PDB file of C-alpha atoms in Angstrom:
ATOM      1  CA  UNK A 212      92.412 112.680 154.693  1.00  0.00           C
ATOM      2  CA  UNK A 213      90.656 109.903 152.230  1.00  0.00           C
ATOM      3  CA  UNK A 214      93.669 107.814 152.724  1.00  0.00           C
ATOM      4  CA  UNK A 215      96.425 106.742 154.422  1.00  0.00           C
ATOM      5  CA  UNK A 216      99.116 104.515 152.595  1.00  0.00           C
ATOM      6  CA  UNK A 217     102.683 102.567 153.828  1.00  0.00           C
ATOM      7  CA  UNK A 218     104.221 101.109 150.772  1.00  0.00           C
ATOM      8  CA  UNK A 219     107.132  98.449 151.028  1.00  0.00           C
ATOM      9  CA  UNK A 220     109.522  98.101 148.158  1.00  0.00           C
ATOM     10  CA  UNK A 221     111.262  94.701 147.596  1.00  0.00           C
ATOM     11  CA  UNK A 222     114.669  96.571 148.745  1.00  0.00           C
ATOM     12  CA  UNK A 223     113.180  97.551 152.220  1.00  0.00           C
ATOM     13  CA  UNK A 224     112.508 101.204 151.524  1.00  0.00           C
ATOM     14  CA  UNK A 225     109.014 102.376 152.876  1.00  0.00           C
ATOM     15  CA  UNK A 226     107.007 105.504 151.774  1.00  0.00           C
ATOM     16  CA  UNK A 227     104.153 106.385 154.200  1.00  0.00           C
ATOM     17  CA  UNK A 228     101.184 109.013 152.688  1.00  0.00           C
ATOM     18  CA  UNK A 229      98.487 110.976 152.924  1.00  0.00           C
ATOM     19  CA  UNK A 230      95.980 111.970 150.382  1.00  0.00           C
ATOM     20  CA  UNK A 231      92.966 114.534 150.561  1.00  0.00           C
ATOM     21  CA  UNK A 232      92.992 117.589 148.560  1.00  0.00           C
ATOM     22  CA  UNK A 233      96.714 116.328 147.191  1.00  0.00           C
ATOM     23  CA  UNK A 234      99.328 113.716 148.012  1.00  0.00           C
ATOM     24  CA  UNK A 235     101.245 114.763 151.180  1.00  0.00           C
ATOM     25  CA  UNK A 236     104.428 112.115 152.266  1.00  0.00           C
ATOM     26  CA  UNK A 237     105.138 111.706 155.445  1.00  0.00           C
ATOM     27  CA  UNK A 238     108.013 110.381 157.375  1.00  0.00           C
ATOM     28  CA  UNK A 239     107.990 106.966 157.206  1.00  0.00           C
ATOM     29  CA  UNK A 240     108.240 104.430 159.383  1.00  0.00           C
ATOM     30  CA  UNK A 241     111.074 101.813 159.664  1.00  0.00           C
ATOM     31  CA  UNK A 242     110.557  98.792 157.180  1.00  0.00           C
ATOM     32  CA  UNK A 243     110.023  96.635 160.678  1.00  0.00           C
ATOM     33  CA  UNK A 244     107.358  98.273 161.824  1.00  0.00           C
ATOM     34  CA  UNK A 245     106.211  99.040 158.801  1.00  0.00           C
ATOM     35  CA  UNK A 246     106.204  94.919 158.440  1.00  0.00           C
ATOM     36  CA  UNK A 247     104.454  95.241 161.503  1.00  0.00           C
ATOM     37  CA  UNK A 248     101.552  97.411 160.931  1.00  0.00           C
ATOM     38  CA  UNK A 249     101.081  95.328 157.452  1.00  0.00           C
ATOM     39  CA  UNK A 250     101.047  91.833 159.726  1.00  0.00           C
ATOM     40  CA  UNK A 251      98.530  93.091 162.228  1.00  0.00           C
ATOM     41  CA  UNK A 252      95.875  94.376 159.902  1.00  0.00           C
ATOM     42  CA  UNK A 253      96.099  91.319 158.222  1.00  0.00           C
ATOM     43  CA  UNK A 254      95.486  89.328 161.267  1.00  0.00           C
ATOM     44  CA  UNK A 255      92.526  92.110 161.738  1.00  0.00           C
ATOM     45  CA  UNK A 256      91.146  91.449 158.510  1.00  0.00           C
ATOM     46  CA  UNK A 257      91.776  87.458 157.677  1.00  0.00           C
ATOM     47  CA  UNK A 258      93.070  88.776 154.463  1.00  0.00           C
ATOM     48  CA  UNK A 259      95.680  86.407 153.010  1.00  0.00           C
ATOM     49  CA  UNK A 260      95.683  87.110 149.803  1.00  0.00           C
ATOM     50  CA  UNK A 261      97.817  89.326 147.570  1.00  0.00           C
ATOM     51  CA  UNK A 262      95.305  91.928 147.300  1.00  0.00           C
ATOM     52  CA  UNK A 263      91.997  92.359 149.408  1.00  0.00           C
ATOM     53  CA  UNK A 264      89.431  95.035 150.683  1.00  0.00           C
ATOM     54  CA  UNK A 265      87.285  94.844 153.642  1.00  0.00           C
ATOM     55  CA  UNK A 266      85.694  97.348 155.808  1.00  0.00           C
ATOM     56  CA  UNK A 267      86.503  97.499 159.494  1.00  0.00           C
ATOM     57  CA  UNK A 268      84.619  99.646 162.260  1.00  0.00           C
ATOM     58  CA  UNK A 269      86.381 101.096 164.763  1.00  0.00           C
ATOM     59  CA  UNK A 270      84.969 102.184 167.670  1.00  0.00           C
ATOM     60  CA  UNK A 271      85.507 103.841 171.129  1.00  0.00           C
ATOM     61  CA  UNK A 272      82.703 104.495 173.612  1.00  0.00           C
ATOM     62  CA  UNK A 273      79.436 104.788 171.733  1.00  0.00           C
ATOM     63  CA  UNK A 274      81.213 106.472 168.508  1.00  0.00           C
ATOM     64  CA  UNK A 275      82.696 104.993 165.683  1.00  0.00           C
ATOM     65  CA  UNK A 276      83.875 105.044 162.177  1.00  0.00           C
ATOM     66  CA  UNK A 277      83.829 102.835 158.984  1.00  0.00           C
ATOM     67  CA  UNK A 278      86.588 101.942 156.972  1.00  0.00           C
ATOM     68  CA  UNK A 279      88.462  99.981 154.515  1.00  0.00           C
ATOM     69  CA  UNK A 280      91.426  98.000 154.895  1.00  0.00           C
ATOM     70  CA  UNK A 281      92.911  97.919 151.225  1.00  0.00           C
ATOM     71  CA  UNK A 282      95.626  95.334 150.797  1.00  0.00           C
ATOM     72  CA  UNK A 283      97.767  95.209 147.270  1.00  0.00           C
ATOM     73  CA  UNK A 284     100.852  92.673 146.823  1.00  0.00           C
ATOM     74  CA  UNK A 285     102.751  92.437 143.579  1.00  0.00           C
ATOM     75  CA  UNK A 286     106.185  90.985 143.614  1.00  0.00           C
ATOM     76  CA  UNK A 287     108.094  91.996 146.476  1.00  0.00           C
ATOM     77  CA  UNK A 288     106.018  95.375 146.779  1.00  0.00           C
ATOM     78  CA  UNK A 289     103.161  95.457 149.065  1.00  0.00           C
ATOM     79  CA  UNK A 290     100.702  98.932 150.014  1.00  0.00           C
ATOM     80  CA  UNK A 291      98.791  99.051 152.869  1.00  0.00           C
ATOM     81  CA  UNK A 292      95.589 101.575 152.996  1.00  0.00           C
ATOM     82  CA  UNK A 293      93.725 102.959 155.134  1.00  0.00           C
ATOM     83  CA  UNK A 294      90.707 104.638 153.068  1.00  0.00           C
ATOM     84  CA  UNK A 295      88.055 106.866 154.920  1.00  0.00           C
ATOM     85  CA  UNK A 296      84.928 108.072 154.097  1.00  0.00           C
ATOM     86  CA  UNK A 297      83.688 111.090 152.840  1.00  0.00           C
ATOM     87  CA  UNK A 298      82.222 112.717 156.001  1.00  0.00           C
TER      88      UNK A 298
END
């Protein structure tokens, strides 16, 4: 995958994706969790603002990856992504 999106509606619907060679949906999480997930990468990341991209590492043992934390708030719609790089 290159990324991995939640999307929020204003009405409390959430859509939860994947994208690589296409666009793949996947079941979704509830719109609390999916708050959730949104609140704790924000925390993560310091990013307050309505739209924001920093890269994270994450890491276990002596591995670890780089990525970006994309952020995007308009209205009452908000997308969360995860974007990977090309390995």
């Amino acid at each position: 995958a290159k990324r991995v999106s939640i999307q929020r509606t204003r009405d409390g619907k959430v859509a939860f994706s994947a994208e690589g060679k296409g666009r793949h949906p996947l079941l979704p999480p509830n719109a609390t969790l999916a708050d959730r997930i949104v609140s704790i990468a924000r925390s993560i990341t310091h990013v307050e603002t309505d739209q924001g991209r920093l890269p994270v590492s994450l890491g276990l043992r002596n591995d670890r990856i780089e990525v970006t934390f994309q952020f995007d708030r308009q209205g009452g719609d908000e997308t969360f992504s995860i974007l990977f790089p090309d390995l």
